[in-house]
Amino acid sequence: MNPTLAHYITLSAILFSIGVTGVVVRRNALVILMSIELMLNAANLALIAFSRFHGGMQGQAVVFFVIALAAAEVTVGLAIILTVYRREGTIDVGLLRTLKG
Amino acid sequence: MGLISFYFFSLVAVVSAILVLSFRNTLSSGIALVVTLASIACLFAQLGAHFLAAMQVLVYAGAIMVLFVFVIMMLNLGQKELMKIKIGFGSVLGILFGSYLGILLITRLGFLSHSFGRLETADYGSVREVGRLLFTQYLIPFEVASLLLVVAVVGAVVLAKR
């Protein structure tokens, strides 16, 4: 027996919810960014599984763009975290309150 | 046989994803994420997307995570800044919310127990087929993505220089 579409989608859902838990629970800004990458990878897995199920390759082209986009997003996100660390001295998101009115 | 490898790689992916959240040291979380990305690349290959599995390892695990590790080491968080993972009311609520989301997604989407259909092309997942799509149907997103990468590089340089 081979894995069906439901296997891959269930795994994608599990990884996505682990990523969401990481964004909500952790207070280290770098780990939050890593959890966002985990969510993107779960979505990529779902896209490729559906693309394989469909027989076409459009899902793979979209995943190509998602990977490129994730690279750009991580670049800018890390630059922002670096700047915040230089200004505030911490990357604990619970302590970053300068926007609070 | 396909089921055994699927369960193996998905177990590795899920366990290392949970480890990303549970390490106190940020660098250990980064390494756990690299293991997750590598196992997801193996799942890509099992689904027939060979080119994208190689791209995932090269770009995601090989460039993005290297950038992450560089920044983690550059920030050089001291011992007092390696935060204790506060298991308070907020984090318990967060874990409950995450598991509720997971259960919701699985029960809503688990009915798709179809086997995979016929493949459209003979060399499915090859470089030629992805390239053919990128240069015909997805040409405009391709050019816009290159513009996006330039914008990201310029933005990162402007933000990060002293």
mmCIF file of C-alpha atoms in Angstrom, chain A residues 13-63:
data_model
loop_
_atom_site.group_PDB
_atom_site.id
_atom_site.type_symbol
_atom_site.label_atom_id
_atom_site.label_comp_id
_atom_site.label_asym_id
_atom_site.label_seq_id
_atom_site.Cartn_x
_atom_site.Cartn_y
_atom_site.Cartn_z
ATOM 1 C CA ALA A 13 -1.706 19.958 9.034
ATOM 2 C CA ILE A 14 0.329 18.615 11.962
ATOM 3 C CA LEU A 15 3.453 20.531 10.921
ATOM 4 C CA PHE A 16 1.420 23.690 10.343
ATOM 5 C CA SER A 17 -0.155 23.543 13.791
ATOM 6 C CA ILE A 18 3.257 22.907 15.372
ATOM 7 C CA GLY A 19 4.453 26.051 13.607
ATOM 8 C CA VAL A 20 1.482 28.041 14.870
ATOM 9 C CA THR A 21 2.139 26.784 18.407
ATOM 10 C CA GLY A 22 5.744 27.932 18.053
ATOM 11 C CA VAL A 23 4.720 31.439 17.015
ATOM 12 C CA VAL A 24 2.264 31.731 19.900
ATOM 13 C CA VAL A 25 4.261 30.114 22.706
ATOM 14 C CA ARG A 26 7.896 31.086 22.197
ATOM 15 C CA ARG A 27 9.163 34.543 23.101
ATOM 16 C CA ASN A 28 12.480 34.448 21.260
ATOM 17 C CA ALA A 29 12.039 36.384 18.012
ATOM 18 C CA LEU A 30 14.412 34.082 16.115
ATOM 19 C CA VAL A 31 12.456 30.971 17.117
ATOM 20 C CA ILE A 32 9.240 32.726 16.050
ATOM 21 C CA LEU A 33 10.792 33.313 12.634
ATOM 22 C CA MET A 34 11.813 29.645 12.480
ATOM 23 C CA SER A 35 8.244 28.607 13.282
ATOM 24 C CA ILE A 36 7.035 30.790 10.413
ATOM 25 C CA GLU A 37 9.418 28.894 8.124
ATOM 26 C CA LEU A 38 7.957 25.657 9.455
ATOM 27 C CA MET A 39 4.460 26.837 8.515
ATOM 28 C CA LEU A 40 5.660 27.725 5.019
ATOM 29 C CA ASN A 41 7.164 24.266 4.622
ATOM 30 C CA ALA A 42 3.945 22.617 5.716
ATOM 31 C CA ALA A 43 2.129 24.604 3.022
ATOM 32 C CA ASN A 44 4.766 23.571 0.464
ATOM 33 C CA LEU A 45 4.215 19.921 1.335
ATOM 34 C CA ALA A 46 0.463 20.303 0.877
ATOM 35 C CA LEU A 47 0.986 22.058 -2.469
ATOM 36 C CA ILE A 48 3.249 19.314 -3.808
ATOM 37 C CA ALA A 49 0.935 16.574 -2.567
ATOM 38 C CA PHE A 50 -2.028 18.155 -4.330
ATOM 39 C CA SER A 51 0.056 18.718 -7.440
ATOM 40 C CA ARG A 52 0.980 15.022 -7.503
ATOM 41 C CA PHE A 53 -2.626 14.044 -6.906
ATOM 42 C CA HIS A 54 -3.742 16.228 -9.780
ATOM 43 C CA GLY A 55 -1.056 14.902 -12.114
ATOM 44 C CA GLY A 56 -0.007 18.367 -13.258
ATOM 45 C CA MET A 57 3.012 20.385 -12.202
ATOM 46 C CA GLN A 58 1.559 23.771 -11.433
ATOM 47 C CA GLY A 59 1.886 23.141 -7.695
ATOM 48 C CA GLN A 60 5.608 22.590 -8.066
ATOM 49 C CA ALA A 61 6.074 25.896 -9.888
ATOM 50 C CA VAL A 62 4.193 27.656 -7.076
ATOM 51 C CA VAL A 63 6.408 25.948 -4.471
#
